[in-house]
Each structure stands twice: as C-alpha cells, then as structure tokens.
mmCIF file of C-alpha atoms in Angstrom:
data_model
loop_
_atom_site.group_PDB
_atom_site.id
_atom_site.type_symbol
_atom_site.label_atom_id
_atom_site.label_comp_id
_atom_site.label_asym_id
_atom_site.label_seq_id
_atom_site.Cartn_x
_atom_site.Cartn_y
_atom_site.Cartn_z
ATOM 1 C CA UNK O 286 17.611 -10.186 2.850
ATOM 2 C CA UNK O 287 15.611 -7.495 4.957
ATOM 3 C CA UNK O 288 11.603 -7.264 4.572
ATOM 4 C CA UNK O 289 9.980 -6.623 1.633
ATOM 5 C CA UNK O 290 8.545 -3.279 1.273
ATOM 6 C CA UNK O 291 6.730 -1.983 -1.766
ATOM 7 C CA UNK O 292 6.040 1.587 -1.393
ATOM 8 C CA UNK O 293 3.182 4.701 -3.045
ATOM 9 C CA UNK O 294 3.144 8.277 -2.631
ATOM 10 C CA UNK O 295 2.205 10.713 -5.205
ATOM 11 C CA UNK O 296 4.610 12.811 -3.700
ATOM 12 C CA UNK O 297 8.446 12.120 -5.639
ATOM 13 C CA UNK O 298 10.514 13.661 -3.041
ATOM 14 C CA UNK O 299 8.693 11.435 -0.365
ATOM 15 C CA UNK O 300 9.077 8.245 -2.544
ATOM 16 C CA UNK O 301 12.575 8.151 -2.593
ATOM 17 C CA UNK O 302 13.483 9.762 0.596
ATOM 18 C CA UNK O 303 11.646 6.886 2.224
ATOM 19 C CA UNK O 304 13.130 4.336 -0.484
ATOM 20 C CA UNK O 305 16.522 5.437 0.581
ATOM 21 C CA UNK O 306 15.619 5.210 4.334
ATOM 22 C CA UNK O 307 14.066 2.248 4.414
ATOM 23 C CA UNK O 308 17.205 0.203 2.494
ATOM 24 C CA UNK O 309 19.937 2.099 4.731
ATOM 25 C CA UNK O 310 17.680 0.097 7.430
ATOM 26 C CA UNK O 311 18.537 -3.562 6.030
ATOM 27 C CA UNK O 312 15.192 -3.503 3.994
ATOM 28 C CA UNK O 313 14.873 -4.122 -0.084
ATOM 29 C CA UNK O 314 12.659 -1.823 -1.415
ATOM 30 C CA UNK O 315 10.820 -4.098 -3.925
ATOM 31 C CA UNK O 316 9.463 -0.676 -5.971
ATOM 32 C CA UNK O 317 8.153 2.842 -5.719
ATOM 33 C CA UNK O 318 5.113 4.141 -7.486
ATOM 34 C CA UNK O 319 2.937 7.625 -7.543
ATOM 35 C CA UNK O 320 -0.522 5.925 -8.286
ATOM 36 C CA UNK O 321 -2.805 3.674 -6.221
ATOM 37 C CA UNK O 322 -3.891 1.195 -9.368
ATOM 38 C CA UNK O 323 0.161 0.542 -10.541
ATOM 39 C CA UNK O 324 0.384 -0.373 -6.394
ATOM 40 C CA UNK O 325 -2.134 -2.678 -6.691
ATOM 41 C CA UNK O 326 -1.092 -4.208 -9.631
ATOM 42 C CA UNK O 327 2.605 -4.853 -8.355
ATOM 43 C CA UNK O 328 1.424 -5.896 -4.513
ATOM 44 C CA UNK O 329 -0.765 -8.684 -6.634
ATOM 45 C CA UNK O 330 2.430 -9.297 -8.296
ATOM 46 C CA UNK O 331 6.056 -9.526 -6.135
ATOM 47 C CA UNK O 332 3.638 -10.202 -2.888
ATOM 48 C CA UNK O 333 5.653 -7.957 -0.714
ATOM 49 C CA UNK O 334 5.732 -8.814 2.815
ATOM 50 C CA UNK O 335 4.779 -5.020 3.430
ATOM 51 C CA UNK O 336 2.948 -1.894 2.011
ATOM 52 C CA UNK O 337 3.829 1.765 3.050
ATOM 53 C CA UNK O 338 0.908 3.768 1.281
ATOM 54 C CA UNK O 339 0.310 7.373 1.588
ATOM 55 C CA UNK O 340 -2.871 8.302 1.627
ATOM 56 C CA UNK O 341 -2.555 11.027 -0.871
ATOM 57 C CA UNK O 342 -1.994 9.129 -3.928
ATOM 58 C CA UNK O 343 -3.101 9.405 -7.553
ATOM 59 C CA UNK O 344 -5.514 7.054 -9.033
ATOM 60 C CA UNK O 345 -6.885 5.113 -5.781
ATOM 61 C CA UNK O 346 -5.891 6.953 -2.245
ATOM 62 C CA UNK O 347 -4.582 5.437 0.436
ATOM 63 C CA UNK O 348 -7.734 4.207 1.955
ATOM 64 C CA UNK O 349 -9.162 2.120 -0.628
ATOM 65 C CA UNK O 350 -5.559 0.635 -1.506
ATOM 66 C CA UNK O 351 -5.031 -0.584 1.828
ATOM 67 C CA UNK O 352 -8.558 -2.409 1.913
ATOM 68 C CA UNK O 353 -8.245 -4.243 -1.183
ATOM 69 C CA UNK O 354 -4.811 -5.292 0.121
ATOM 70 C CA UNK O 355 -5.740 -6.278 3.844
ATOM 71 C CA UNK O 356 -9.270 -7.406 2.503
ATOM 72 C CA UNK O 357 -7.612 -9.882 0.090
ATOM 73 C CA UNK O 358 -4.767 -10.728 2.854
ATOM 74 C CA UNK O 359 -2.716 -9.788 0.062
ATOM 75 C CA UNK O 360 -0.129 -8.035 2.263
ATOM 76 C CA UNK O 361 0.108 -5.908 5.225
ATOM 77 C CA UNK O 362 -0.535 -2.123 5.017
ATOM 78 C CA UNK O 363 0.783 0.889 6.749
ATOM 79 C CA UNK O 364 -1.087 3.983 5.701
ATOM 80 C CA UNK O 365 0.448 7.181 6.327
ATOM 81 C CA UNK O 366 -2.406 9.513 7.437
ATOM 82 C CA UNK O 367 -2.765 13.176 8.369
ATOM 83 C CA UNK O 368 -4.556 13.469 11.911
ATOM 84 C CA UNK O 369 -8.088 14.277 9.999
ATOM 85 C CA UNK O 370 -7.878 11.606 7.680
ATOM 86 C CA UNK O 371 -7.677 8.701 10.165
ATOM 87 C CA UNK O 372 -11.312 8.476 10.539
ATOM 88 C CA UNK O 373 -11.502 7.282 7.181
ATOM 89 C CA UNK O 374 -9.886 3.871 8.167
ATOM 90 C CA UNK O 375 -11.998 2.862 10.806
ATOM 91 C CA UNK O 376 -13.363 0.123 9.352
ATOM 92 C CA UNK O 377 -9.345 -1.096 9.278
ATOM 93 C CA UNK O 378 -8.149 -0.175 12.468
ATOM 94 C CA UNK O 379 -9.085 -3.930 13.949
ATOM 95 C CA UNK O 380 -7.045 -5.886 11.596
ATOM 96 C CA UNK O 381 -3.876 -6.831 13.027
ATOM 97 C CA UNK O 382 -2.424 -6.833 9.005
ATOM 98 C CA UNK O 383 -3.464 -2.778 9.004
ATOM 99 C CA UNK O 384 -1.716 -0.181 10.894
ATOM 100 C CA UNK O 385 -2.324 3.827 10.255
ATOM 101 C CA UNK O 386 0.541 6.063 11.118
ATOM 102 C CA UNK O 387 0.235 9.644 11.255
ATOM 103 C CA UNK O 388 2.383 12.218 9.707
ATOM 104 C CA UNK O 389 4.823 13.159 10.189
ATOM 105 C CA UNK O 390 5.835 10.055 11.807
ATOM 106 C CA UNK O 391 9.570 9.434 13.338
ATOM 107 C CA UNK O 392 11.747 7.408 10.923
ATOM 108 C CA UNK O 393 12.395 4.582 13.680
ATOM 109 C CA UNK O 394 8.639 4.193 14.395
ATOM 110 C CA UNK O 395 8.110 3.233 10.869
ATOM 111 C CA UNK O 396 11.357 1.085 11.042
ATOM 112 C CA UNK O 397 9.630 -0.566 13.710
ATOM 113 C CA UNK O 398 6.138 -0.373 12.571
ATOM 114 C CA UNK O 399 7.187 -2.384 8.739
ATOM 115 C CA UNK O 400 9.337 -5.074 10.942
ATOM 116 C CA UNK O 401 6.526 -5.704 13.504
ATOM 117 C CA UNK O 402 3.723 -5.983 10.679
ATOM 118 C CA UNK O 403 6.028 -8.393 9.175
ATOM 119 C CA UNK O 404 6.575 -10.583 12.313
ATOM 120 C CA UNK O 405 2.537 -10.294 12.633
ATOM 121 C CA UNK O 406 2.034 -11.652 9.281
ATOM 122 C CA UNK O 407 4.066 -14.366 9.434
ATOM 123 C CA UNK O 408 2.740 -15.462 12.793
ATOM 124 C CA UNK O 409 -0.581 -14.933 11.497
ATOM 125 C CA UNK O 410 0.103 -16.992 7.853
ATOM 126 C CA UNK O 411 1.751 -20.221 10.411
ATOM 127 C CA UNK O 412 -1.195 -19.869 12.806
ATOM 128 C CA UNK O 413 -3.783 -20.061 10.082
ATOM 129 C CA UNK O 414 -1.257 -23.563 8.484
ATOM 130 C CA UNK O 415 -1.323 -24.894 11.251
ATOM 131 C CA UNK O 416 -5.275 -24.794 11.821
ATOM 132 C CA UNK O 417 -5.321 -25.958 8.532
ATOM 133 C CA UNK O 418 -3.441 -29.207 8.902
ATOM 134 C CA UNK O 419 -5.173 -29.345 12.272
ATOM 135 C CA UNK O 420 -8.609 -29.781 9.760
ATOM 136 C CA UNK O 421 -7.372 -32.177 7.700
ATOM 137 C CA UNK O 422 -5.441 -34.292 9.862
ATOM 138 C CA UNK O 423 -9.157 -34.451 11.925
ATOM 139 C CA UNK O 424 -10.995 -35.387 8.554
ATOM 140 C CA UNK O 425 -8.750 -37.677 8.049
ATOM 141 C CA UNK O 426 -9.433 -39.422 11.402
ATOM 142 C CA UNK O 427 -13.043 -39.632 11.007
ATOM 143 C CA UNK O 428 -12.947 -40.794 7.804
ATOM 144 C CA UNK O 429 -11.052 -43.384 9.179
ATOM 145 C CA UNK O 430 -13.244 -44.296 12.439
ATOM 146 C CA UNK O 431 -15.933 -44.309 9.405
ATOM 147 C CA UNK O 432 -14.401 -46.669 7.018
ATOM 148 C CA UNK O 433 -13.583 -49.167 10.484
ATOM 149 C CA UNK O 434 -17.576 -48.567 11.762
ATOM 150 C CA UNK O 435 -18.236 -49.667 8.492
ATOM 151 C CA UNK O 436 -15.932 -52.758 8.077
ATOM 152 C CA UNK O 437 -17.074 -53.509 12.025
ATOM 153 C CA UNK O 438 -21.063 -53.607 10.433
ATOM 154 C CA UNK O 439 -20.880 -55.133 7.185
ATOM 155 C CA UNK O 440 -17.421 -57.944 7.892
ATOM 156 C CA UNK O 441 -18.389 -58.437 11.978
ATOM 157 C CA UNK O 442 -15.245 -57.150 12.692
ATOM 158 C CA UNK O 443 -13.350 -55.870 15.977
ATOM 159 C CA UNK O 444 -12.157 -52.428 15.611
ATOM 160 C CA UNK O 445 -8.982 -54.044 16.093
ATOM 161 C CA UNK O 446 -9.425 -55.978 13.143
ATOM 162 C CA UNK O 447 -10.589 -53.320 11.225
ATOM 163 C CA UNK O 448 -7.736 -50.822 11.565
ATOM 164 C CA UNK O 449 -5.368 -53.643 10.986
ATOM 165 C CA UNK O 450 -7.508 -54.347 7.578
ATOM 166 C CA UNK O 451 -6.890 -50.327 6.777
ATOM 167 C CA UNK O 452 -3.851 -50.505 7.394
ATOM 168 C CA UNK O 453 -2.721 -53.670 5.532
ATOM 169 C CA UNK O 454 -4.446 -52.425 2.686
ATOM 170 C CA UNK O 455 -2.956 -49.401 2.717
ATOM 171 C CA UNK O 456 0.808 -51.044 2.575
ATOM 172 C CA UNK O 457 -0.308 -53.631 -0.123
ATOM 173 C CA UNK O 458 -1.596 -50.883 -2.405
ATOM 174 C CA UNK O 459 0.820 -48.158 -1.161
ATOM 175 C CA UNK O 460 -2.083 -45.897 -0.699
ATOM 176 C CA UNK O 461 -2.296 -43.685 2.207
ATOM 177 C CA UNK O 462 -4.936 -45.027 4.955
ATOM 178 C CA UNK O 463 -7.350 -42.242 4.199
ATOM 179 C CA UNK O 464 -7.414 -43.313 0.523
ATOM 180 C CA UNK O 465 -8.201 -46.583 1.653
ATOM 181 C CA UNK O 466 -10.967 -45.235 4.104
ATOM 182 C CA UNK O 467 -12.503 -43.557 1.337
ATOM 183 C CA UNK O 468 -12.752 -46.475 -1.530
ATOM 184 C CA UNK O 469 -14.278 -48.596 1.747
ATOM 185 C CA UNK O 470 -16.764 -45.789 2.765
ATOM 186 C CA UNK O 471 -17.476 -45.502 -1.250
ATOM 187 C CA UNK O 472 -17.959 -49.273 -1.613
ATOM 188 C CA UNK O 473 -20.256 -49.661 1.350
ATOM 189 C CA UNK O 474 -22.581 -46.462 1.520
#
C-alpha cells in the first residue's frame, strides 16, 4: 500500500482530479472533503500519513488547518498556496512536517513533495522513539546505581555485592531489576 493521503479543497473539480492523480501514482487516497472542520475531524481520525490542503477551503482555510495538524504532530501538511498567500504561513515554514507549494504546482513535484514528507515523518516519529527509550533506559540505570548506593550504605556492601543482590532478587521474584531498584530505594529513603 502507497502513502496515505487525505485531501481538502473547496474546489470539486480539483478534489478529484488530484484524487485520481495521486492513486494512478501508487497512493490510497484515504478521503476528499470541501471544508476545513470535516478535514480536521477525519486527519484526527484515519491519521493519514499526509495532508494536501488548499488553502481556499470552506469552514477553516488552509492556514489554520495545517497548524492545528503540524501543531498537534497530527500529520504532515502540504498547503497549496497562491504566490500572495504564502506569507501567511510563515510561522510554518520551519517545521520539517509543513511544506507550502505554490500553484499551480507540477504534478511530479507534489508526487515527490507527499513521498518525501512521508519519509520525513517517519524518520522524525523513529528519531523521537528512539530518544525516548534512550530516557528510560538512562532512568532506569540510575535508579539502579541508586538502589546499589543505597544497599552499599545501609548493608556495607561492595557494589559488586549489591548488583548481584538486584539482580538475584530480581530472578527470585521475576521482577525486572528496576522494579527491584525501586521497592529498595522506597524501603530505604
């Protein structure tokens, strides 16, 4: 399956012109709508891994669609923009999940536009996993240095000993180490 592209113009020839574009290109077009709200509402709902907004479009335009979306990392947004209407998205310019294209814009620059956003998103989403077991897995070692300072203070114990205490603990009760650290820390602080 192709990326996931949810797309809103107000204008109906536009909608499905660029529907049928974008699925002769190997992407599935998750929906079309004509107002900025009903875009919202179905971006918060199928998550797709894309936006194409048109600025023009009923309800909410273009601008303040696209920074609800990139401000809630919802999805990544490409805003299709007349020349005088890009000044209205400088606030969004510097996020890598927001790109403005202005009309008329080539077919295979938005081909390649949607599939580099998408790339960029998921590089971004793995970066920001990986800092985030890169957090926990360093919690988790100073809880543990912790829990063995403590054992070392209150049982006069090597830290040797200490981590060997964790850790037979931790096989006895079949508790992970850091739950072990953490009832010690409780039961000594």
């Amino acid at each position: 399956m192709g990326v996931r592209v949810l797309i809103g113009s107000s204008n109906q020839k536009i909608l499905k012109q660029l529907a049928q574009f974008l699925a002769e290109n190997g992407m599935s077009v998750m929906g079309e709508t004509a107002d900025g709200f009903d875009l919202l509402r179905r971006a918060n709902t199928i998550y797709p891994d894309v936006v194409v907004v048109d600025y023009n479009i009923k309800g909410i335009n273009g601008h303040e669609v696209s920074e609800l979306l990139v401000g809630d990392k919802t999805c990544p947004v490409i805003a299709l923009v007349a020349e005088l209407e890009l000044a209205a998205f400088v606030n969004l310019n510097q996020d890598p999940l927001f790109v403005p294209l202005v009309k008329p814009c080539g077919k295979q620059a938005l081909v390649n536009t949607i599939h580099l956003l998408s790339k960029t998103s998921k590089s971004i989403r793995d970066l920001e996993d990986q800092v985030q077991d890169m957090r926990k897995e360093k919690d988790s070692k100073q809880l543990l240095a912790k829990a063995k300072k403590l054992l070392m203070e209150h049982m006069e114990m090597t830290e040797e000993e200490a981590h060997r205490r964790i850790q037979k603990q931790s096989m006895d009760k079949g508790l992970a180490k850091v739950k072990i650290a953490e009832a010690i820390i409780l039961m000594y602080e």
